[in-house]
Amino acid sequence: MPFNFTVSPDFAPDHMSGWFYFNTWLQRNLGTDIHLELFDSFDAQRDAIKAGQVDLIYANPYDASMLVRELGFKAVARPAGKKDEAVIVVPANSQAEAVEDLEAGVRLATTDDPDVHTIGMIMLEPADLDASNISQKDYDTYILVAKALLRGEADVGFFLKQGFDELSDLIKKQMRVLVSSQISVVHHALLVGPQMQDCMAELKALVTQMHKDEKGIGVLESMGIKEFESMSTEQTEFMIDLIDTLTI
Amino acid sequence: MSEKDTGSVSEVLIKYFGGDERLAKIVDEEVPYPDGKLIVSRTDPKGIITHVNQAFVDMSAYTREELVGANHNILRHPDMPAVAFKGLWDTVENGEKWQGYVKNLRKDGKYYWVKATVIPNIRQGKLVGYTSVRRKPSRSKIRESEALYETLQ
Ligand SMILES: Cc1cc2nc3c(=O)[nH]c(=O)nc-3n(C[C@H](O)[C@H](O)[C@H](O)COP(=O)(O)O)c2cc1C
């Protein structure tokens, strides 16, 4: 039976093939069979996780708590310098100059990306806004969130900061960032499940060295990651504690 | 920052739960919460600070060296009622999350309001300390808290 690997569904579409290259690279270097399964939504991925169908995951920080504390996953590595930050964006002609100018009834465009949504909602709190007094619509991608704003279908949108920065200048010019999170300790992580922990040390050594290897560099580039750095148990627990405080 | 700030400077004796006292300089001037940031600290099980992030250092006006190793009540503002912190400690010592609005005292005597969440840190079934993460509160919640805390003094 091969191990099962999956990637948080919020990866940039441009990097999809990169995750397949990574899986091939891993199999070759670990000398073991690994099957990569990608999911369209976080819910579908969580169902597979709960059904025990995942042994290795590049996880969204929001899901790390369930994976580590309920299902016994362990952190191997994190992408160096890559933090999950969120931005709250309005159309350029919006009356709002600050979050506090937004009012009850505001129409929010967001995605099912759980960490960006959580951080976005926290940044709306200073305006006394929460799920009970806004109207929210979920979109599949950040491009679609941007379109909803430009078409006047939404008053405010949540983006992964990197997702917003990667939009074309033409689109970005028609929008304005109201607030940008600066949390810096929330990020994705590569986690291994109980069935695969026998090869955890080898896996950790491999991925944290791959930026020193010519083939490895190419694979990292195709995933949009500079290098994997080792992540300790305590760093993982700290990040989970922090996210726990954000989910109430 | 707040409409009601007078900028007045006074000296107030702060009496801590444990019996200690400190004469603190109090300046009636609010420092605004930085947009988009979280203010993070961790303590040992007794409330001694073990870790602070840069936003904590910046907002408290203390240095990191002054903070780490100090009792977390270094930030206690005399306008905060003791019962609020009793609620905090009763909750987290019971293993639960606590959330509330806190007026904090800076080293320079000015103040800042936060919406704080405190959670116990459990490692291998054992309590090793607490983490607190603060976010920007709304003005209406600050006004409600001011009114409430006045009645609890
Ligand atoms: C993790 C953690 C964070 C805390 N943060 C604050 C804080 O920001 N400001 C504050 O006045 N008290 C904070 N407290 C509560 C203090 O420990 C203390 O109870 C409070 O300042 C009142 O002082 P006293 O209990 O010595 O009278 C925190 C406690 C914990 C466990």
CSV table of C-alpha atoms and ligand atoms in Angstrom, one decimal:
chain,number,residue,atom,x,y,z
A,1,MET,CA,0.0,0.0,0.0
A,2,PRO,CA,1.5,3.4,-0.9
A,3,PHE,CA,1.4,6.2,1.5
A,4,ASN,CA,-1.1,9.0,0.8
A,5,PHE,CA,0.0,12.6,0.4
A,6,THR,CA,-2.2,15.7,0.0
A,7,VAL,CA,-1.7,19.5,-0.2
A,8,SER,CA,-3.8,22.2,1.4
A,9,PRO,CA,-6.3,23.2,-1.4
A,10,ASP,CA,-5.2,26.8,-1.2
A,11,PHE,CA,-2.1,26.2,-3.3
A,12,ALA,CA,-1.7,28.7,-6.2
A,13,PRO,CA,-2.9,27.0,-9.4
A,14,ASP,CA,0.5,27.8,-11.0
A,15,HIS,CA,2.2,25.5,-8.5
A,16,MET,CA,0.0,22.5,-9.0
A,17,SER,CA,2.5,20.7,-11.2
A,18,GLY,CA,5.2,21.5,-8.6
A,19,TRP,CA,3.5,19.4,-6.0
A,20,PHE,CA,3.5,16.4,-8.4
A,21,TYR,CA,7.3,17.0,-9.1
A,22,PHE,CA,7.8,17.1,-5.3
A,23,ASN,CA,5.9,13.8,-4.9
A,24,THR,CA,8.1,12.2,-7.6
A,25,TRP,CA,11.2,13.6,-6.0
A,26,LEU,CA,10.2,12.3,-2.6
A,27,GLN,CA,9.4,8.8,-3.8
A,28,ARG,CA,12.7,8.5,-5.5
A,29,ASN,CA,14.7,9.8,-2.5
A,30,LEU,CA,12.7,8.0,0.2
A,31,GLY,CA,12.5,4.8,-1.9
A,32,THR,CA,8.9,4.4,-1.1
A,33,ASP,CA,5.5,4.6,-2.9
A,34,ILE,CA,3.5,7.8,-2.3
A,35,HIS,CA,0.2,8.7,-3.9
A,36,LEU,CA,-0.6,12.4,-4.3
A,37,GLU,CA,-4.3,13.2,-4.0
A,38,LEU,CA,-5.4,16.8,-4.4
A,39,PHE,CA,-8.8,18.0,-3.2
A,40,ASP,CA,-11.0,20.9,-4.5
A,41,SER,CA,-12.2,22.0,-1.1
A,42,PHE,CA,-11.1,22.0,2.5
A,43,ASP,CA,-14.2,20.0,3.5
A,44,ALA,CA,-13.4,17.2,1.0
A,45,GLN,CA,-9.9,17.1,2.3
A,46,ARG,CA,-10.9,17.0,5.9
A,47,ASP,CA,-13.3,14.1,5.2
A,48,ALA,CA,-10.3,12.1,3.7
A,49,ILE,CA,-8.1,13.0,6.7
A,50,LYS,CA,-10.8,11.9,9.2
A,51,ALA,CA,-11.2,8.6,7.2
A,52,GLY,CA,-7.5,7.9,7.7
A,53,GLN,CA,-6.7,8.4,4.1
A,54,VAL,CA,-3.8,10.8,4.6
A,55,ASP,CA,-0.3,10.0,5.8
A,56,LEU,CA,1.5,13.2,4.7
A,57,ILE,CA,0.1,16.7,4.3
A,58,TYR,CA,1.2,20.2,3.4
A,59,ALA,CA,-1.3,21.6,5.8
A,60,ASN,CA,-3.1,24.9,6.2
A,61,PRO,CA,-2.2,26.2,9.7
A,62,TYR,CA,-5.9,26.2,10.6
A,63,ASP,CA,-6.1,22.4,10.2
A,64,ALA,CA,-2.8,21.8,12.1
A,65,SER,CA,-4.6,21.7,15.4
A,66,MET,CA,-6.9,18.9,14.4
A,67,LEU,CA,-4.1,17.0,12.7
A,68,VAL,CA,-1.6,17.3,15.5
A,69,ARG,CA,-3.7,17.2,18.6
A,70,GLU,CA,-6.5,14.9,17.5
A,71,LEU,CA,-4.9,12.7,14.9
A,72,GLY,CA,-1.3,12.4,16.1
A,73,PHE,CA,0.4,14.1,13.1
A,74,LYS,CA,3.9,15.5,13.6
A,75,ALA,CA,5.5,18.6,12.0
A,76,VAL,CA,8.5,18.0,9.8
A,77,ALA,CA,9.2,21.3,8.1
A,78,ARG,CA,7.8,24.7,7.1
A,79,PRO,CA,8.5,26.9,4.1
A,80,ALA,CA,11.2,29.4,5.0
A,81,GLY,CA,10.0,33.0,5.0
A,82,LYS,CA,6.5,32.2,3.8
A,83,LYS,CA,3.9,33.5,6.3
A,84,ASP,CA,0.1,33.3,6.0
A,85,GLU,CA,-1.0,36.9,6.2
A,86,ALA,CA,-4.4,38.3,5.2
A,87,VAL,CA,-5.5,41.6,3.7
A,88,ILE,CA,-8.9,43.3,3.7
A,89,VAL,CA,-9.5,45.0,0.4
A,90,VAL,CA,-12.2,47.4,-0.9
A,91,PRO,CA,-12.9,48.8,-4.4
A,92,ALA,CA,-10.7,51.9,-5.0
A,93,ASN,CA,-13.8,54.1,-5.0
A,94,SER,CA,-15.1,52.8,-1.6
A,95,GLN,CA,-16.0,55.4,1.0
A,96,ALA,CA,-14.2,53.4,3.6
A,97,GLU,CA,-10.8,54.7,4.6
A,98,ALA,CA,-10.4,52.3,7.6
A,99,VAL,CA,-12.0,49.1,8.8
A,100,GLU,CA,-13.9,51.2,11.4
A,101,ASP,CA,-15.8,52.9,8.5
A,102,LEU,CA,-17.4,49.6,7.5
A,103,GLU,CA,-21.0,49.1,8.7
A,104,ALA,CA,-23.4,46.3,9.5
A,105,GLY,CA,-24.8,44.7,6.4
A,106,VAL,CA,-21.5,45.0,4.5
A,107,ARG,CA,-21.2,42.4,1.7
A,108,LEU,CA,-18.1,40.3,2.1
A,109,ALA,CA,-16.4,38.2,-0.6
A,110,THR,CA,-14.2,35.5,0.8
A,111,THR,CA,-12.9,32.0,0.1
A,112,ASP,CA,-13.0,28.7,2.0
A,113,ASP,CA,-9.3,29.3,2.9
A,114,PRO,CA,-9.7,28.9,6.7
A,115,ASP,CA,-6.8,30.8,8.0
A,116,VAL,CA,-7.2,33.8,5.8
A,117,HIS,CA,-10.9,33.9,6.6
A,118,THR,CA,-10.3,33.6,10.4
A,119,ILE,CA,-7.7,36.4,10.3
A,120,GLY,CA,-9.9,38.5,8.1
A,121,MET,CA,-12.8,38.2,10.5
A,122,ILE,CA,-10.6,39.2,13.4
A,123,MET,CA,-9.6,42.3,11.5
A,124,LEU,CA,-13.3,43.2,11.0
A,125,GLU,CA,-13.9,43.1,14.8
A,126,PRO,CA,-12.8,46.7,15.4
A,127,ALA,CA,-15.9,47.7,13.3
A,128,ASP,CA,-18.2,45.6,15.5
A,129,LEU,CA,-18.7,43.2,12.5
A,130,ASP,CA,-19.0,39.5,12.8
A,131,ALA,CA,-20.8,36.6,11.0
A,132,SER,CA,-24.1,37.7,12.5
A,133,ASN,CA,-24.2,41.2,10.9
A,134,ILE,CA,-22.5,40.9,7.5
A,135,SER,CA,-23.6,39.1,4.4
A,136,GLN,CA,-20.9,36.7,3.2
A,137,LYS,CA,-20.4,34.9,-0.1
A,138,ASP,CA,-17.7,32.3,-0.7
A,139,TYR,CA,-15.7,32.2,-4.0
A,140,ASP,CA,-13.4,29.5,-5.3
A,141,THR,CA,-10.4,31.7,-6.0
A,142,TYR,CA,-8.9,35.1,-5.1
A,143,ILE,CA,-9.4,36.2,-8.8
A,144,LEU,CA,-13.1,35.6,-8.3
A,145,VAL,CA,-13.1,37.6,-5.0
A,146,ALA,CA,-11.4,40.5,-6.9
A,147,LYS,CA,-14.0,40.2,-9.7
A,148,ALA,CA,-16.8,40.4,-7.2
A,149,LEU,CA,-15.3,43.6,-5.8
A,150,LEU,CA,-14.8,45.2,-9.2
A,151,ARG,CA,-18.3,44.3,-10.3
A,152,GLY,CA,-19.8,45.9,-7.3
A,153,GLU,CA,-21.2,42.6,-6.0
A,154,ALA,CA,-19.2,42.9,-2.8
A,155,ASP,CA,-18.1,45.8,-0.6
A,156,VAL,CA,-15.1,44.2,1.0
A,157,GLY,CA,-12.9,41.1,0.3
A,158,PHE,CA,-10.5,38.9,2.1
A,159,PHE,CA,-7.3,37.8,0.4
A,160,LEU,CA,-4.2,35.8,1.3
A,161,LYS,CA,-1.7,38.7,1.1
A,162,GLN,CA,0.4,36.7,-1.4
A,163,GLY,CA,-2.7,36.0,-3.4
A,164,PHE,CA,-3.5,39.7,-3.6
A,165,ASP,CA,0.1,40.7,-4.4
A,166,GLU,CA,0.1,38.2,-7.3
A,167,LEU,CA,-2.9,39.8,-9.0
A,168,SER,CA,-2.2,41.9,-12.1
A,169,ASP,CA,-1.4,45.5,-11.6
A,170,LEU,CA,-4.4,46.4,-13.7
A,171,ILE,CA,-6.7,44.7,-11.3
A,172,LYS,CA,-4.9,45.8,-8.1
A,173,LYS,CA,-5.1,49.4,-9.2
A,174,GLN,CA,-8.9,49.2,-9.0
A,175,MET,CA,-8.8,48.1,-5.4
A,176,ARG,CA,-7.4,49.5,-2.1
A,177,VAL,CA,-6.0,47.6,1.0
A,178,LEU,CA,-7.7,48.7,4.2
A,179,VAL,CA,-5.6,46.6,6.5
A,180,SER,CA,-2.9,44.0,6.3
A,181,SER,CA,-2.2,41.5,9.0
A,182,GLN,CA,1.3,41.3,10.5
A,183,ILE,CA,1.2,38.1,12.5
A,184,SER,CA,4.3,36.5,11.2
A,185,VAL,CA,4.1,33.2,13.2
A,186,VAL,CA,1.2,31.5,11.2
A,187,HIS,CA,2.3,29.4,8.2
A,188,HIS,CA,1.7,26.2,6.4
A,189,ALA,CA,3.5,23.1,7.6
A,190,LEU,CA,4.5,19.6,6.3
A,191,LEU,CA,3.0,17.1,8.7
A,192,VAL,CA,3.3,13.3,8.8
A,193,GLY,CA,0.6,11.0,10.1
A,194,PRO,CA,1.1,8.0,12.5
A,195,GLN,CA,1.5,5.4,9.8
A,196,MET,CA,4.4,7.2,8.2
A,197,GLN,CA,6.3,8.4,11.2
A,198,ASP,CA,8.9,5.6,10.9
A,199,CYS,CA,10.5,7.5,8.1
A,200,MET,CA,10.0,10.9,9.7
A,201,ALA,CA,13.7,11.5,10.5
A,202,GLU,CA,14.7,10.6,7.0
A,203,LEU,CA,12.0,12.8,5.5
A,204,LYS,CA,13.0,15.7,7.6
A,205,ALA,CA,16.7,15.4,6.6
A,206,LEU,CA,15.7,15.1,2.9
A,207,VAL,CA,13.3,18.1,2.7
A,208,THR,CA,15.4,20.5,4.8
A,209,GLN,CA,18.4,19.7,2.6
A,210,MET,CA,16.7,19.8,-0.8
A,211,HIS,CA,17.6,23.5,-1.5
A,212,LYS,CA,21.3,22.3,-1.6
A,213,ASP,CA,20.6,19.8,-4.4
A,214,GLU,CA,20.3,20.9,-8.0
A,215,LYS,CA,17.2,18.8,-8.7
A,216,GLY,CA,15.7,19.8,-5.4
A,217,ILE,CA,16.1,23.5,-6.1
A,218,GLY,CA,14.1,23.1,-9.3
A,219,VAL,CA,11.3,21.2,-7.5
A,220,LEU,CA,11.2,23.9,-4.8
A,221,GLU,CA,11.0,26.6,-7.4
A,222,SER,CA,8.1,24.9,-9.1
A,223,MET,CA,6.2,24.9,-5.7
A,224,GLY,CA,7.0,28.6,-5.1
A,225,ILE,CA,9.0,27.7,-2.0
A,226,LYS,CA,12.5,28.9,-1.3
A,227,GLU,CA,13.5,26.2,1.1
A,228,PHE,CA,12.0,24.0,3.8
A,229,GLU,CA,13.3,24.6,7.3
A,230,SER,CA,13.0,22.2,10.2
A,231,MET,CA,10.0,22.7,12.5
A,232,SER,CA,10.2,21.6,16.1
A,233,THR,CA,7.4,20.1,18.2
A,234,GLU,CA,7.3,23.2,20.4
A,235,GLN,CA,7.2,25.6,17.4
A,236,THR,CA,4.2,23.6,16.2
A,237,GLU,CA,2.5,23.5,19.5
A,238,PHE,CA,3.0,27.3,19.9
A,239,MET,CA,1.5,28.0,16.5
A,240,ILE,CA,-1.5,25.8,17.3
A,241,ASP,CA,-2.0,27.5,20.7
A,242,LEU,CA,-1.9,30.9,18.9
A,243,ILE,CA,-4.5,29.8,16.3
A,244,ASP,CA,-6.6,28.3,19.1
A,245,THR,CA,-6.9,31.8,20.6
A,246,LEU,CA,-8.1,33.2,17.2
A,247,THR,CA,-10.9,30.7,16.8
A,248,ILE,CA,-13.0,32.0,19.7
B,1,MET,CA,-6.8,59.3,21.3
B,2,SER,CA,-10.0,58.7,23.3
B,3,GLU,CA,-12.3,61.8,23.4
B,4,LYS,CA,-12.3,61.7,27.2
B,5,ASP,CA,-8.5,61.7,27.6
B,6,THR,CA,-7.3,64.7,29.7
B,7,GLY,CA,-3.6,64.0,29.5
B,8,SER,CA,-3.4,64.5,33.2
B,9,VAL,CA,-0.5,62.9,35.1
B,10,SER,CA,-0.9,61.4,38.5
B,11,GLU,CA,0.7,58.9,40.9
B,12,VAL,CA,-1.4,55.9,41.9
B,13,LEU,CA,-0.7,53.1,44.3
B,14,ILE,CA,-1.4,49.8,42.6
B,15,LYS,CA,-2.2,47.0,45.0
B,16,TYR,CA,-1.6,43.5,43.6
B,17,PHE,CA,-3.5,40.4,44.6
B,18,GLY,CA,-0.4,38.8,46.1
B,19,GLY,CA,-0.1,41.8,48.6
B,20,ASP,CA,2.7,43.7,46.7
B,21,GLU,CA,2.2,47.4,46.0
B,22,ARG,CA,3.8,49.8,43.5
B,23,LEU,CA,3.5,53.5,43.1
B,24,ALA,CA,2.9,54.0,39.3
B,25,LYS,CA,2.8,57.1,37.1
B,26,ILE,CA,-0.5,57.2,35.3
B,27,VAL,CA,-1.0,59.4,32.2
B,28,ASP,CA,-4.6,59.8,31.0
B,29,GLU,CA,-3.6,59.3,27.3
B,30,GLU,CA,-4.5,56.3,25.1
B,31,VAL,CA,-2.0,54.8,22.6
B,32,PRO,CA,-3.9,53.4,19.7
B,33,TYR,CA,-3.8,49.6,19.0
B,34,PRO,CA,-1.7,48.9,15.9
B,35,ASP,CA,-3.9,47.7,13.0
B,36,GLY,CA,-3.4,44.2,11.8
B,37,LYS,CA,-1.1,43.1,14.6
B,38,LEU,CA,-1.5,40.6,17.4
B,39,ILE,CA,0.2,41.2,20.7
B,40,VAL,CA,1.5,37.9,22.0
B,41,SER,CA,3.0,36.8,25.3
B,42,ARG,CA,3.4,33.6,27.2
B,43,THR,CA,3.9,32.9,30.9
B,44,ASP,CA,4.9,30.1,33.1
B,45,PRO,CA,2.1,28.5,35.3
B,46,LYS,CA,2.6,31.3,37.9
B,47,GLY,CA,2.2,34.2,35.4
B,48,ILE,CA,5.8,35.1,35.0
B,49,ILE,CA,6.5,36.2,31.4
B,50,THR,CA,8.6,33.8,29.4
B,51,HIS,CA,8.1,35.2,25.8
B,52,VAL,CA,6.8,38.4,24.2
B,53,ASN,CA,6.6,39.3,20.5
B,54,GLN,CA,7.8,42.6,19.0
B,55,ALA,CA,4.3,44.1,19.0
B,56,PHE,CA,4.1,43.4,22.8
B,57,VAL,CA,7.5,45.2,23.3
B,58,ASP,CA,6.4,48.1,21.2
B,59,MET,CA,3.1,48.7,22.8
B,60,SER,CA,4.2,48.2,26.4
B,61,ALA,CA,7.2,50.6,26.0
B,62,TYR,CA,9.3,48.2,28.1
B,63,THR,CA,12.3,46.4,26.7
B,64,ARG,CA,12.2,42.7,26.1
B,65,GLU,CA,14.8,42.2,28.9
B,66,GLU,CA,12.6,44.1,31.3
B,67,LEU,CA,9.6,42.0,30.4
B,68,VAL,CA,10.9,38.4,30.3
B,69,GLY,CA,11.1,37.2,33.9
B,70,ALA,CA,8.7,39.8,35.2
B,71,ASN,CA,5.3,39.1,36.6
B,72,HIS,CA,2.6,39.7,34.0
B,73,ASN,CA,0.9,42.2,36.4
B,74,ILE,CA,3.6,44.7,35.3
B,75,LEU,CA,0.9,45.8,32.8
B,76,ARG,CA,-1.9,46.1,35.4
B,77,HIS,CA,-3.7,49.4,35.1
B,78,PRO,CA,-5.4,50.8,38.3
B,79,ASP,CA,-8.6,51.3,36.4
B,80,MET,CA,-8.9,47.5,35.9
B,81,PRO,CA,-11.0,45.8,38.7
B,82,ALA,CA,-9.3,43.0,40.6
B,83,VAL,CA,-12.3,40.8,39.9
B,84,ALA,CA,-11.6,40.8,36.2
B,85,PHE,CA,-8.3,39.1,36.8
B,86,LYS,CA,-9.7,36.7,39.3
B,87,GLY,CA,-12.1,35.6,36.5
B,88,LEU,CA,-9.1,35.2,34.2
B,89,TRP,CA,-7.1,33.1,36.6
B,90,ASP,CA,-10.1,31.0,37.8
B,91,THR,CA,-10.9,30.2,34.1
B,92,VAL,CA,-7.5,29.3,32.9
B,93,GLU,CA,-6.6,27.3,36.0
B,94,ASN,CA,-9.7,25.3,35.3
B,95,GLY,CA,-8.2,24.5,31.9
B,96,GLU,CA,-10.5,26.7,29.9
B,97,LYS,CA,-10.0,29.7,27.5
B,98,TRP,CA,-10.7,33.2,28.8
B,99,GLN,CA,-11.6,36.2,26.7
B,100,GLY,CA,-12.1,39.8,27.8
B,101,TYR,CA,-11.3,43.4,27.3
B,102,VAL,CA,-8.3,44.8,29.2
B,103,LYS,CA,-6.9,48.3,29.8
B,104,ASN,CA,-3.1,48.0,30.0
B,105,LEU,CA,-0.6,50.3,31.6
B,106,ARG,CA,2.6,51.2,29.7
B,107,LYS,CA,5.9,51.9,31.2
B,108,ASP,CA,5.5,55.6,30.3
B,109,GLY,CA,2.1,55.7,32.2
B,110,LYS,CA,-0.1,55.9,29.1
B,111,TYR,CA,-2.6,53.1,28.4
B,112,TYR,CA,-3.9,50.9,25.6
B,113,TRP,CA,-7.0,48.7,25.3
B,114,VAL,CA,-6.9,45.1,24.0
B,115,LYS,CA,-9.3,42.3,23.4
B,116,ALA,CA,-7.4,39.5,25.0
B,117,THR,CA,-7.7,35.7,24.9
B,118,VAL,CA,-5.7,33.5,27.3
B,119,ILE,CA,-5.3,29.8,27.0
B,120,PRO,CA,-3.6,27.1,28.9
B,121,ASN,CA,-0.6,25.4,27.2
B,122,ILE,CA,-0.9,21.7,27.6
B,123,ARG,CA,2.1,19.5,26.6
B,124,GLN,CA,1.8,15.7,27.0
B,125,GLY,CA,-1.1,16.2,29.3
B,126,LYS,CA,0.7,18.7,31.6
B,127,LEU,CA,0.2,22.4,32.0
B,128,VAL,CA,3.4,24.2,31.1
B,129,GLY,CA,2.2,27.8,31.0
B,130,TYR,CA,-0.3,30.2,29.4
B,131,THR,CA,-0.4,32.0,26.1
B,132,SER,CA,-2.2,35.3,25.6
B,133,VAL,CA,-3.0,36.8,22.2
B,134,ARG,CA,-4.6,40.3,21.9
B,135,ARG,CA,-6.4,41.9,19.0
B,136,LYS,CA,-7.7,45.3,18.3
B,137,PRO,CA,-11.0,46.0,20.2
B,138,SER,CA,-13.9,48.0,18.8
B,139,ARG,CA,-14.6,51.5,20.4
B,140,SER,CA,-18.1,50.4,21.5
B,141,LYS,CA,-16.7,47.4,23.4
B,142,ILE,CA,-14.1,49.7,25.0
B,143,ARG,CA,-16.9,52.1,26.1
B,144,GLU,CA,-19.0,49.2,27.5
B,145,SER,CA,-15.9,47.8,29.4
B,146,GLU,CA,-15.1,51.3,30.8
B,147,ALA,CA,-18.6,51.6,32.2
B,148,LEU,CA,-18.7,48.0,33.6
B,149,TYR,CA,-15.2,48.2,35.2
B,150,GLU,CA,-16.1,51.5,36.9
B,151,THR,CA,-19.0,49.7,38.7
B,152,LEU,CA,-16.7,46.8,39.7
B,153,GLN,CA,-14.0,48.9,41.3
C,1,LIG,C1,-0.9,34.6,29.7
C,1,LIG,C2,-1.4,35.8,30.6
C,1,LIG,C3,-1.4,37.0,30.1
C,1,LIG,C4,-1.8,38.1,30.9
C,1,LIG,N1,-1.9,39.4,30.4
C,1,LIG,C5,-2.2,40.4,31.2
C,1,LIG,C6,-2.2,41.7,30.6
C,1,LIG,O1,-1.9,41.9,29.4
C,1,LIG,N2,-2.5,42.8,31.5
C,1,LIG,C7,-2.8,42.6,32.8
C,1,LIG,O2,-3.0,43.6,33.5
C,1,LIG,N3,-2.8,41.3,33.3
C,1,LIG,C8,-2.5,40.3,32.5
C,1,LIG,N4,-2.6,39.0,33.1
C,1,LIG,C9,-3.0,38.8,34.4
C,1,LIG,C10,-1.9,39.1,35.4
C,1,LIG,O3,-1.3,37.8,35.7
C,1,LIG,C11,-2.4,39.6,36.8
C,1,LIG,O4,-3.4,38.7,37.3
C,1,LIG,C12,-3.1,41.0,36.7
C,1,LIG,O5,-2.2,41.9,36.0
C,1,LIG,C13,-3.5,41.5,38.0
C,1,LIG,O6,-2.4,41.5,38.9
C,1,LIG,P1,-2.5,40.8,40.3
C,1,LIG,O7,-3.2,39.4,40.0
C,1,LIG,O8,-1.1,40.6,40.7
C,1,LIG,O9,-3.3,41.6,41.2
C,1,LIG,C14,-2.2,37.9,32.3
C,1,LIG,C15,-2.1,36.6,32.8
C,1,LIG,C16,-1.7,35.5,32.0
C,1,LIG,C17,-1.7,34.1,32.5
